[in-house]
mmCIF file of C-alpha atoms in Angstrom:
data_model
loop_
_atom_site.group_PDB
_atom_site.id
_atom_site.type_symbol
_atom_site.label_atom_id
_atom_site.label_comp_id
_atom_site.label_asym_id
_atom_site.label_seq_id
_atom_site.Cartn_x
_atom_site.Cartn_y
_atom_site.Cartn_z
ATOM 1 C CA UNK A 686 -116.871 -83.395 83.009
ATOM 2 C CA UNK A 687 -119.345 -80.139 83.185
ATOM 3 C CA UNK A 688 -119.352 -78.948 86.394
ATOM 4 C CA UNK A 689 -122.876 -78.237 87.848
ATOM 5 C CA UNK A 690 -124.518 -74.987 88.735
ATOM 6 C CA UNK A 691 -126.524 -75.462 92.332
ATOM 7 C CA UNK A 692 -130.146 -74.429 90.693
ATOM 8 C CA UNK A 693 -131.510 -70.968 91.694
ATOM 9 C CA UNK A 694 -133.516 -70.800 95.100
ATOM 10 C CA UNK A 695 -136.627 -68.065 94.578
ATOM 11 C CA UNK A 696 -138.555 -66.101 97.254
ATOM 12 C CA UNK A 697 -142.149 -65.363 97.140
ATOM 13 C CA UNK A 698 -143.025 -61.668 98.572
ATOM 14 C CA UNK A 699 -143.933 -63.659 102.290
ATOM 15 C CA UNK A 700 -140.362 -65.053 102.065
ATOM 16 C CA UNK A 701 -138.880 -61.827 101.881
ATOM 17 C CA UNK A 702 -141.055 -60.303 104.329
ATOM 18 C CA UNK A 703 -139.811 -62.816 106.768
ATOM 19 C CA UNK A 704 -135.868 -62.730 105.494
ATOM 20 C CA UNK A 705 -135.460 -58.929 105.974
ATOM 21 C CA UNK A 706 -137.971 -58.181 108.896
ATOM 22 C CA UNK A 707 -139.779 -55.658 107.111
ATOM 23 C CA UNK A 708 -143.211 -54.967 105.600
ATOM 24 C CA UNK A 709 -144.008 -55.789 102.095
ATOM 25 C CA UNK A 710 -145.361 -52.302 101.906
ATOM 26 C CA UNK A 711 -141.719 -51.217 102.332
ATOM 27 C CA UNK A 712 -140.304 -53.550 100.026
ATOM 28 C CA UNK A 713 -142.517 -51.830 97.469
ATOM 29 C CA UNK A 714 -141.657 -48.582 98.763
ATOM 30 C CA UNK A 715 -137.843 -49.353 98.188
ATOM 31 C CA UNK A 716 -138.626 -50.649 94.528
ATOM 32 C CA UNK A 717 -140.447 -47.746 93.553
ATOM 33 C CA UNK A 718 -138.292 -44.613 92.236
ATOM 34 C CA UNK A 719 -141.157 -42.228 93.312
ATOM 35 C CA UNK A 720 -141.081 -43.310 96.571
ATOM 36 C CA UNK A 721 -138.732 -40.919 99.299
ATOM 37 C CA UNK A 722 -137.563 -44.896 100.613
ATOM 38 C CA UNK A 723 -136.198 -45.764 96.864
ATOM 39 C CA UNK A 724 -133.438 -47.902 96.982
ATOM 40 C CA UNK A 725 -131.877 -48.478 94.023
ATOM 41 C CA UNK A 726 -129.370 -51.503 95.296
ATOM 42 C CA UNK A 727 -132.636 -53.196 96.383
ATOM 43 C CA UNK A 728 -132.568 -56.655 94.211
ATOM 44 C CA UNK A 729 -135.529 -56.263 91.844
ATOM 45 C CA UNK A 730 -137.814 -59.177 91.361
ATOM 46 C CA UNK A 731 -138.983 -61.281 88.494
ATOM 47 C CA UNK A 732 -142.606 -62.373 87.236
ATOM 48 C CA UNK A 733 -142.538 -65.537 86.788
ATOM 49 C CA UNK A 734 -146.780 -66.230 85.220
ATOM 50 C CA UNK A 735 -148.823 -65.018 87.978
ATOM 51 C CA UNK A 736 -146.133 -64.951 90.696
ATOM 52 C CA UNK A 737 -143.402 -62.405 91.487
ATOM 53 C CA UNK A 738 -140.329 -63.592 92.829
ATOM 54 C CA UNK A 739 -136.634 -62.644 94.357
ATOM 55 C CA UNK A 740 -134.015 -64.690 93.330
ATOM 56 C CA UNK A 741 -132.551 -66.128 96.979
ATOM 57 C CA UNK A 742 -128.796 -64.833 96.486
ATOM 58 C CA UNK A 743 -129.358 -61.671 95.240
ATOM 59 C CA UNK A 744 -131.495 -60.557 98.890
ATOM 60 C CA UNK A 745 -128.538 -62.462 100.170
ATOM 61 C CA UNK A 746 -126.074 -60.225 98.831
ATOM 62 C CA UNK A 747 -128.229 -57.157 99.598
ATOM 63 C CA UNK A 748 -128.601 -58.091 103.114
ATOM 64 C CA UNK A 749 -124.549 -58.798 103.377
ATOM 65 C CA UNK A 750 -123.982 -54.831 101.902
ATOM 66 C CA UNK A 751 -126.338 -53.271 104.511
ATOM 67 C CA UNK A 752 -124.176 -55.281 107.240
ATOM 68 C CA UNK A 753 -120.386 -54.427 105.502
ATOM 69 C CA UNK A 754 -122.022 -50.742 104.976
ATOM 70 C CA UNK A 755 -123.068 -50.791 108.625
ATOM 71 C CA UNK A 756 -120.287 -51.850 110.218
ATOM 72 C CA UNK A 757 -117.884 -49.593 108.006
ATOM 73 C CA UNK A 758 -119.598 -46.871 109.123
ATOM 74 C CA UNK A 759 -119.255 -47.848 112.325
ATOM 75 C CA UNK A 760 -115.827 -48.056 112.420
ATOM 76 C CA UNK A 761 -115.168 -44.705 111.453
ATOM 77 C CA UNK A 762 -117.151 -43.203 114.180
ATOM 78 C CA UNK A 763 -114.774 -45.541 116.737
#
């Protein structure tokens, strides 16, 4: 039998906004390589027609490597 992906949950801008506690202006800011707040790990998003979108596991994951990059550094200072 095939085994069965779970489908792929998307954000809307708002969504993220909400997710990561942080302005949309910044989430721009951290997409755009001009920008002094470029982030180049920052998932990149996806036009989908009129919308744009972030796919749901990718912020995910970016949000898990903030906290395991936090907490590393962290526990060097200790």
């Amino acid at each position: 039998m095939a085994q069965q992906r779970p489908p792929l949950a998307m954000l809307r801008i708002k969504q993220v906004v909400a997710q990561l506690s942080i302005s949309k202006s910044n989430i721009y800011d951290r997409l755009n390589p001009r920008s002094p707040r470029y982030d180049a790990s920052f998932p990149k998003p996806v036009k989908l027609g009129n919308s744009t979108v972030f796919f749901s596991h990718e912020i995910d994951a970016f949000i898990l490597s903030k906290v395991a990059g936090s907490r590393g550094a962290n526990a060097d200072n200790n």
